[in-house]
CSV table of C-alpha atoms and ligand atoms in Angstrom, one decimal:
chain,number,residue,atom,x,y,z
V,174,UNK,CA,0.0,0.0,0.0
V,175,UNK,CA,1.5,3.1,-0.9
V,176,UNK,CA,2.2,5.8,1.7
V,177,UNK,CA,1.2,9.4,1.7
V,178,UNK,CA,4.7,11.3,3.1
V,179,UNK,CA,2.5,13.8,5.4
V,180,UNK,CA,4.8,17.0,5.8
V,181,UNK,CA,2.2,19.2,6.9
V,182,UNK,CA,2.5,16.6,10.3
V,183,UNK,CA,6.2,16.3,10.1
V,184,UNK,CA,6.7,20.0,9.7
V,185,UNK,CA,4.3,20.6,12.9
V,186,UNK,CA,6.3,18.1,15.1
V,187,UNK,CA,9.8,19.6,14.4
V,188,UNK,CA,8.3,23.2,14.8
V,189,UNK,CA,6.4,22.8,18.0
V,190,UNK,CA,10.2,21.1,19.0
V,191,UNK,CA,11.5,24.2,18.1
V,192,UNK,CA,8.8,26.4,20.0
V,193,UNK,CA,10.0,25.0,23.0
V,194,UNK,CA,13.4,25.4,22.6
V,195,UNK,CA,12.7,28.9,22.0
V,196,UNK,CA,10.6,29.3,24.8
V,197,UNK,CA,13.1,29.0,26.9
V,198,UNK,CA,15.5,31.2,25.4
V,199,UNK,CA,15.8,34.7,27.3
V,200,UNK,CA,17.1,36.7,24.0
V,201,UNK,CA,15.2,35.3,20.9
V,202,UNK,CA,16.0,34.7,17.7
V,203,UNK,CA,15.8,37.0,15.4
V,204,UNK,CA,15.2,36.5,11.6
V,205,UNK,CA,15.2,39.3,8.8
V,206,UNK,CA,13.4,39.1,5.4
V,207,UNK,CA,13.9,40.8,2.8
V,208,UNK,CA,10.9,40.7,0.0
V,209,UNK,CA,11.8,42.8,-3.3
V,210,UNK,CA,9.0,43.2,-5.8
V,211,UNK,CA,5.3,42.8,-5.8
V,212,UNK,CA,5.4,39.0,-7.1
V,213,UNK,CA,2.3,37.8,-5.3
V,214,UNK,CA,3.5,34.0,-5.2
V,215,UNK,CA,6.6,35.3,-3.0
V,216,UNK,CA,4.5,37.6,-0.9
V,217,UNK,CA,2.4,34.4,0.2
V,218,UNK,CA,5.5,32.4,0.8
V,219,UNK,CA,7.1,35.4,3.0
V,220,UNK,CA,4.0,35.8,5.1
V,221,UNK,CA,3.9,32.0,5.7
V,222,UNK,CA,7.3,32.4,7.4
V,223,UNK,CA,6.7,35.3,9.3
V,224,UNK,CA,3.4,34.0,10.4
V,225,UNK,CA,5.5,30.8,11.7
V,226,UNK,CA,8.3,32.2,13.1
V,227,UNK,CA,6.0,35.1,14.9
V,228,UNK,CA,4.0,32.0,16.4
V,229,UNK,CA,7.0,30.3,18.0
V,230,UNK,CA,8.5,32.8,19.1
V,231,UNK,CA,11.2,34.0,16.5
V,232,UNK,CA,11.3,38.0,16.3
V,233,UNK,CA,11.7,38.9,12.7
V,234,UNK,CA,12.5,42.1,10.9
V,235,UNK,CA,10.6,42.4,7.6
V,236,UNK,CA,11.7,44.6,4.7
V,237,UNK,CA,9.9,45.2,1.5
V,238,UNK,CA,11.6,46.6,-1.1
V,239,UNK,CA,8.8,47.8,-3.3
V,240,UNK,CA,10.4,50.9,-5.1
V,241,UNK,CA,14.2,51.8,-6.2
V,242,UNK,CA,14.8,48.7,-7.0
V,243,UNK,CA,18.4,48.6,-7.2
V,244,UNK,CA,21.0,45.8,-5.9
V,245,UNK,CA,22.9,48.7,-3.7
V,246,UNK,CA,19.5,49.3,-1.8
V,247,UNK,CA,19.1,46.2,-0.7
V,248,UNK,CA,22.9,45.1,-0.4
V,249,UNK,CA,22.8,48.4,2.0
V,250,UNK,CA,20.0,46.5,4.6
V,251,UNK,CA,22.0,43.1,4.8
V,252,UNK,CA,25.4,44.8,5.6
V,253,UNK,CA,23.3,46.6,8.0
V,254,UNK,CA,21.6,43.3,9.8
V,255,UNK,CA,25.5,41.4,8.8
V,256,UNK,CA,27.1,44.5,11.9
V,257,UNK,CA,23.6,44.0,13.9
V,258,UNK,CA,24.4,41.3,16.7
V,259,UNK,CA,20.7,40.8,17.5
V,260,UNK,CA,19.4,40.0,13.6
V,261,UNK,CA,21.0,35.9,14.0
V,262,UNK,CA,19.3,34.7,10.2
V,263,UNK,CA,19.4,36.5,6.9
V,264,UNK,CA,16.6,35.5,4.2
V,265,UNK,CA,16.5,36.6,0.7
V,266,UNK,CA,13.3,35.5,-0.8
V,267,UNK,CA,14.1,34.2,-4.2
V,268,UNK,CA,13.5,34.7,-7.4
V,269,UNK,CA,14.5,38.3,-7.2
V,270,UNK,CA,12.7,40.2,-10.2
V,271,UNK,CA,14.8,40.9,-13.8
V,272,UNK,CA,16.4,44.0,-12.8
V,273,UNK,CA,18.2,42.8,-9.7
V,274,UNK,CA,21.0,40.3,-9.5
V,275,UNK,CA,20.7,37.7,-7.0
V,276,UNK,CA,24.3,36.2,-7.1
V,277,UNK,CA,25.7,39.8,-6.0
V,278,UNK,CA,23.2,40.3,-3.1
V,279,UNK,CA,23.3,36.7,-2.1
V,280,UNK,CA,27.2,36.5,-1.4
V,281,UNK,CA,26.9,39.5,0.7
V,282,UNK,CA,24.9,37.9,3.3
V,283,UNK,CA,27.5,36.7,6.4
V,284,UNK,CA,27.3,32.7,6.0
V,285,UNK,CA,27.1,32.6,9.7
V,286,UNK,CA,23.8,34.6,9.3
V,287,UNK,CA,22.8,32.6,6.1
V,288,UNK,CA,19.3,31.2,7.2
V,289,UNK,CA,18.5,29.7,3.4
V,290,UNK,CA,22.3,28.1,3.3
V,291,UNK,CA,22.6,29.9,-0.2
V,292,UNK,CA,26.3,32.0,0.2
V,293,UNK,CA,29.1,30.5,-2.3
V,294,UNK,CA,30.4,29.9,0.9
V,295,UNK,CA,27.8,27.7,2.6
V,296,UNK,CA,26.8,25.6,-1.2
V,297,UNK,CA,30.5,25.1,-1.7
V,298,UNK,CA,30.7,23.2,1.9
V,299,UNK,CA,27.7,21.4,0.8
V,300,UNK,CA,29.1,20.6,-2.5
V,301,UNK,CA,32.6,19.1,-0.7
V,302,UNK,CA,30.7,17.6,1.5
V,303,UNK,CA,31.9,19.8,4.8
V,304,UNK,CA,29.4,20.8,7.1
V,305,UNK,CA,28.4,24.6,6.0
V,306,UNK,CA,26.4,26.7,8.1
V,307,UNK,CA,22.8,26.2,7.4
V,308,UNK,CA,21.8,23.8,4.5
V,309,UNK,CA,19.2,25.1,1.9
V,310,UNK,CA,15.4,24.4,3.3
V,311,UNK,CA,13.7,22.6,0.6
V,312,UNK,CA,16.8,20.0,0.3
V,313,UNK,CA,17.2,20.1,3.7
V,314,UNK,CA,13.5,19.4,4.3
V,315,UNK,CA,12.9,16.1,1.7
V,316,UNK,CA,15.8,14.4,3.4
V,317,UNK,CA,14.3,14.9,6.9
V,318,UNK,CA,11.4,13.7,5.5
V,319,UNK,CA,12.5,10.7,4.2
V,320,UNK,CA,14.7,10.3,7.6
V,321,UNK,CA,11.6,10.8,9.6
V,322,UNK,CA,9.6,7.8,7.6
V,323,UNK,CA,13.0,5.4,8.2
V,324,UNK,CA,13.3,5.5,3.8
V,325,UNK,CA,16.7,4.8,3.0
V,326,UNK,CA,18.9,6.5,0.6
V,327,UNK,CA,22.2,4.8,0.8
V,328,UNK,CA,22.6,2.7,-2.4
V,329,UNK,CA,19.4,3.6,-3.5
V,330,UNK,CA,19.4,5.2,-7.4
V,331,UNK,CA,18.4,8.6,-6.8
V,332,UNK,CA,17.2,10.2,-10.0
V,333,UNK,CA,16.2,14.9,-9.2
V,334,UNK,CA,14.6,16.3,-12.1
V,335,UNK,CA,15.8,19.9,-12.1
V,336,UNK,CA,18.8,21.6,-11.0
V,337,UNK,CA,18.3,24.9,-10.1
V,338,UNK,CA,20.8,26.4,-7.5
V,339,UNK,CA,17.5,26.7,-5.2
V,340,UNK,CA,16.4,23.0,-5.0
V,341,UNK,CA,18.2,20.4,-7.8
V,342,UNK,CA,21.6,21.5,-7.2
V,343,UNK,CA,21.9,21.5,-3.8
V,344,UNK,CA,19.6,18.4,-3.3
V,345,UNK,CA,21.6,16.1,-5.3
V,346,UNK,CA,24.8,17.5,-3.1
V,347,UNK,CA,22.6,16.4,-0.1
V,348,UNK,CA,21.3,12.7,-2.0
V,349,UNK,CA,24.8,12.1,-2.8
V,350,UNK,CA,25.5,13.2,1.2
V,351,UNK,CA,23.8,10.0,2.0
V,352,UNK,CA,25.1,7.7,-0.4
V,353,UNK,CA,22.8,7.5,-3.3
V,354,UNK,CA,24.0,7.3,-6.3
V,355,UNK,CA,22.7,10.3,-8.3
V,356,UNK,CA,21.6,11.9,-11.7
V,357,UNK,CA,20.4,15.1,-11.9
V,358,UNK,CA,18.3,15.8,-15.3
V,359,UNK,CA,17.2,19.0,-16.8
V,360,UNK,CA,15.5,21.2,-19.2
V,361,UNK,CA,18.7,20.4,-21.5
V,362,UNK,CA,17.6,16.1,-21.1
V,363,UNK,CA,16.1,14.5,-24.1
V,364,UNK,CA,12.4,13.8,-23.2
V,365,UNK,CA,13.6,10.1,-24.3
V,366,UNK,CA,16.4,10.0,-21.4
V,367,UNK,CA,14.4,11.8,-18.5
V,368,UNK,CA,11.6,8.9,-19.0
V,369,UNK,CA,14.8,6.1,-19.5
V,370,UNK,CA,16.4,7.5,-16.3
V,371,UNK,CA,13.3,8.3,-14.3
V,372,UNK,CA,12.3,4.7,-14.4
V,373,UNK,CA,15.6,3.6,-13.2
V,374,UNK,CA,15.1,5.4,-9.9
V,375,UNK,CA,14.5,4.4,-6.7
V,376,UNK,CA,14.0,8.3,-5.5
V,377,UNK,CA,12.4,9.8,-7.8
V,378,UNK,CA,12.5,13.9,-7.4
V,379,UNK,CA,10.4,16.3,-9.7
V,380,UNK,CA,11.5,20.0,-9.5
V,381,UNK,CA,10.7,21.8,-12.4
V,382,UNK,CA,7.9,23.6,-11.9
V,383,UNK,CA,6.2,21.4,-14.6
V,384,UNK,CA,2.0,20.8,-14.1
V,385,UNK,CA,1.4,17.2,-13.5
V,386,UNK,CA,4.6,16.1,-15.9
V,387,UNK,CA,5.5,13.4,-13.8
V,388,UNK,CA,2.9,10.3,-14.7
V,389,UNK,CA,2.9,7.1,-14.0
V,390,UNK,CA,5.3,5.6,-16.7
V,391,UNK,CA,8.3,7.8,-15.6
V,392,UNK,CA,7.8,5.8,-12.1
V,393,UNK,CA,9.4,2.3,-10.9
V,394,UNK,CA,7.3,-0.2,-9.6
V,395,UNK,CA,7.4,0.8,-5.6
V,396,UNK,CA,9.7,4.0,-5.8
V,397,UNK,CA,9.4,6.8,-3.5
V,398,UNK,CA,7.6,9.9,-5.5
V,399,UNK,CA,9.0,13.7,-4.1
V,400,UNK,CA,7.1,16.2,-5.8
V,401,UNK,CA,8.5,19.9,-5.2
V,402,UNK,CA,6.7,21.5,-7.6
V,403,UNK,CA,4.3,24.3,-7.0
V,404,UNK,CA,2.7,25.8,-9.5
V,405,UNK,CA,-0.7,27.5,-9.8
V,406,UNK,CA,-3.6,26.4,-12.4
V,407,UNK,CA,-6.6,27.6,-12.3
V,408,UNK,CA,-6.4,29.3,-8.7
V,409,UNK,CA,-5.3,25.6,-7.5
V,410,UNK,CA,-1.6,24.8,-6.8
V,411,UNK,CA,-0.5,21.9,-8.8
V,412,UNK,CA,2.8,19.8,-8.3
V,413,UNK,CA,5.0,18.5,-11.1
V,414,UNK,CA,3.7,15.2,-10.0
V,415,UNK,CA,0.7,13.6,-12.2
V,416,UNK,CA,-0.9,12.3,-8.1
V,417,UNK,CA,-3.9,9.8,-9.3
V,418,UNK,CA,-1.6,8.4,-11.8
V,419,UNK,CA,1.3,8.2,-9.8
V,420,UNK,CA,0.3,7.4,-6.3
V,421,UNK,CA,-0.6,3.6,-6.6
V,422,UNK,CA,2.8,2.8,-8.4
V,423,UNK,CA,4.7,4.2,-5.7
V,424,UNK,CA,5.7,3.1,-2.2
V,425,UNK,CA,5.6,6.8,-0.7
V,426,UNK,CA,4.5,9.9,-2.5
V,427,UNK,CA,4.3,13.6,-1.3
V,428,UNK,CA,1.2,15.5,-1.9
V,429,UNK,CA,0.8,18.9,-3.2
V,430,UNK,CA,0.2,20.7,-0.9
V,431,UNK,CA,1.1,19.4,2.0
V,432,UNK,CA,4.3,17.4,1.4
V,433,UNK,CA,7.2,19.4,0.5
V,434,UNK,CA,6.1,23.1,1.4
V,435,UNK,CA,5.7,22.5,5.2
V,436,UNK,CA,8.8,20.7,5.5
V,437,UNK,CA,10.6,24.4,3.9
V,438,UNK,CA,9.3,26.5,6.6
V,439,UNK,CA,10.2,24.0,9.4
V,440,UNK,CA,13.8,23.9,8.1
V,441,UNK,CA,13.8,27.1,7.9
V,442,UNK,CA,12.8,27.8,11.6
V,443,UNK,CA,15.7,25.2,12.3
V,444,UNK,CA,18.0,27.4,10.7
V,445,UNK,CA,17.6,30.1,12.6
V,446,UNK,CA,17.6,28.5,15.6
V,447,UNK,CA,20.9,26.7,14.6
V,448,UNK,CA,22.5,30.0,13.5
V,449,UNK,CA,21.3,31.4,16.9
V,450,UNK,CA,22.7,28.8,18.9
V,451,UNK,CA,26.5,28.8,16.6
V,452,UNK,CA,26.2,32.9,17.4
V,453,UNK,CA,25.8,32.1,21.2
V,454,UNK,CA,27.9,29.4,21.7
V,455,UNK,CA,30.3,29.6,24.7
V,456,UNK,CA,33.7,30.2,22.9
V,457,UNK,CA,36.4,27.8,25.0
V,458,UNK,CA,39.6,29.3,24.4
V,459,UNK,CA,41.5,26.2,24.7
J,212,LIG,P1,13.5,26.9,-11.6
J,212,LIG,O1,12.6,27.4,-12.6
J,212,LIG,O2,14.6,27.8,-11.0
J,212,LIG,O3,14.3,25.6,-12.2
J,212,LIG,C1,13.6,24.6,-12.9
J,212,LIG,C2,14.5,23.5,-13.2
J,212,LIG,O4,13.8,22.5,-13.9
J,212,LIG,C3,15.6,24.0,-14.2
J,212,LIG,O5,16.8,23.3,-13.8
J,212,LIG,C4,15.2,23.5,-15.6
J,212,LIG,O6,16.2,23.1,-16.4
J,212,LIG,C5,14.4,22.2,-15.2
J,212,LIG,N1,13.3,21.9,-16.1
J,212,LIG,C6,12.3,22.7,-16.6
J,212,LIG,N2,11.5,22.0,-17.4
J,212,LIG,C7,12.0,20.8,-17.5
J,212,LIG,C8,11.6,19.6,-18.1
J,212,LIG,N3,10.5,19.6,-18.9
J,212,LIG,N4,12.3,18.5,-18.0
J,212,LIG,C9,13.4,18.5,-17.2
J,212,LIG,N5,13.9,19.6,-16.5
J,212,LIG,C10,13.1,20.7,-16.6
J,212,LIG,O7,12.6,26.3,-10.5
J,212,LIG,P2,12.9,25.9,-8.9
J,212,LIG,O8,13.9,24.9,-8.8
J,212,LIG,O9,13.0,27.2,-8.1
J,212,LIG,O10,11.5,25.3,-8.5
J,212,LIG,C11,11.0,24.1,-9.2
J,212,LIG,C12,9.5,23.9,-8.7
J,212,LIG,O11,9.5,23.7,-7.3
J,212,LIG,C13,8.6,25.1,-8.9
J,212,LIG,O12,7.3,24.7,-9.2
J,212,LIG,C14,8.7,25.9,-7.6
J,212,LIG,O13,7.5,26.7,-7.4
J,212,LIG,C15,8.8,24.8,-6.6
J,212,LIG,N6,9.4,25.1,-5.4
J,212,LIG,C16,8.8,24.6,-4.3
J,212,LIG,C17,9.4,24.8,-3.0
J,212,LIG,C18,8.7,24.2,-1.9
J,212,LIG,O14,9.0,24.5,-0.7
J,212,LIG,N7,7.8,23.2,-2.1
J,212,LIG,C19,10.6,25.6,-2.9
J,212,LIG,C20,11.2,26.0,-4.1
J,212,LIG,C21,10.6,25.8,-5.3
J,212,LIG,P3,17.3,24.2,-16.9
J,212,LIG,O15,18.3,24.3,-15.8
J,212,LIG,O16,18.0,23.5,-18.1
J,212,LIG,O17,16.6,25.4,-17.3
């Protein structure tokens, strides 16, 4: 019987975990946002965090950038909150419209304070395999969430359609992390080899923002299904992930919503706290 990989449930253990930890905390955590443009997608996504964070306890600093658009502006507010001892977590919500750069903003933010794991410096621990510090959400979150169900990855075929620096990239650092052996696909993939490779895979990972692309004859008898896309149709939001078709051939499958989304806001609460905790920590000078 196939199982439904609940993230909504997941994400609610790990952030009432966190609640508590917080709780007790005398300083809090503090997380600042930083929203550019008027993309209405991004401006739900940004007030999911700050709803969550607000709830358990994290203070958060939000800054809209909704005129002047310009790189310098907002480079300006995260060399500010890098000096600011009591901002502990840096988030640039991403995609960043045309006329800004993301690269140039991104690498300004101190890695220390990276809360989406995203500096050159953070992705190139990932990519070596070193511990950086704070590992991209959505990654981060599908391998918690495969953890948390006891699924293994270790010589498992791991097969990530997409491979953008936000979720393919870094997840296929993180599958290959835990021993899977993996090929990452793309927009550049003959349609011939992304269905000859998908049905090779044990973990099968659709990331590309696609409507319902992945059906049932991309899947292997029993694989586990990871659908990260979200996109909207119709006022509904759809995965990449072709569900009715799909969810009786697998062994797990996420669903959209409710699989992957939650798991990126709980990672993202973790972050901070993490980041919080490595700011704090007790130096020992010996
Ligand atoms: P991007 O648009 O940045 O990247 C899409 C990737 O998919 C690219 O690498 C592209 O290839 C590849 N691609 C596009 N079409 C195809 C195709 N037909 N076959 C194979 N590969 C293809 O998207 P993101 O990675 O940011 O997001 C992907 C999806 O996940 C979106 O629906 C997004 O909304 C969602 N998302 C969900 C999150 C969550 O928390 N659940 C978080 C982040 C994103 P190429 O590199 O060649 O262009």
């Amino acid at each position: 019987m196939t199982i439904i990989l609940d993230g909504k449930k997941t994400a609610q253990k790990i952030i009432s975990k966190i609640s508590e930890e917080v709780f007790k905390l005398d300083v809090k955590p503090k997380l600042g946002v930083i929203l550019a443009g008027d993309n209405p997608a991004s401006l739900i996504y940004v007030n999911n965090k700050l709803k969550i964070a607000k709830e358990i306890g994290i203070e958060v600093d939000f800054k809209h950038f909704t005129q002047n658009l310009t790189n310098n502006e907002i480079i300006k507010k995260i060399l500010e909150w890098n000096k600011d001892d009591s901002v502990n977590a840096i988030l640039v919500q991403l995609p960043l419209p045309g006329i800004l750069y993301a690269p140039s903003i991104i690498e300004k933010i101190d890695s220390k304070k990276d809360a989406d794991g995203f500096t050159p410096y953070n992705i190139g621990q990932l990519i070596l395999g070193y511990k950086p510090y704070a590992e991209p959400c959505t990654p981060k979150g599908i391998i918690r969430l495969l953890k948390e169900y006891n699924i293994e990855i270790e010589g498992k075929i791991a097969v990530v359609l997409g491979r953008s620096n936000i979720v393919g990239k870094p997840l296929s650092a993180l599958l290959r992390q835990n021993n899977a052996a993996v090929i990452n696909l793309h927009s550049k993939t003959s349609e011939k080899n992304i269905l000859a490779f998908s049905k090779q895979a044990d973990i099968l990972v659709a990331a590309i923002g696609q409507p319902n692309y992945v059906t049932s004859e991309f899947v292997k008898d029993d694989a586990v299904v990871i659908d990260v896309g979200i996109n909207r149709v119709n006022n509904k939001i759809i995965g990449d992930v072709d569900f009715k078709s799909v969810v009786d051939k697998a062994s797990y499958i996420t669903p959209v919503p409710g699989g992957v989304g939650p798991m990126t806001i709980a990672m993202l609460m973790e972050n901070t706290l993490e980041l919080y905790k490595n700011q704090h920590k007790k130096i020992n000078p010996l």
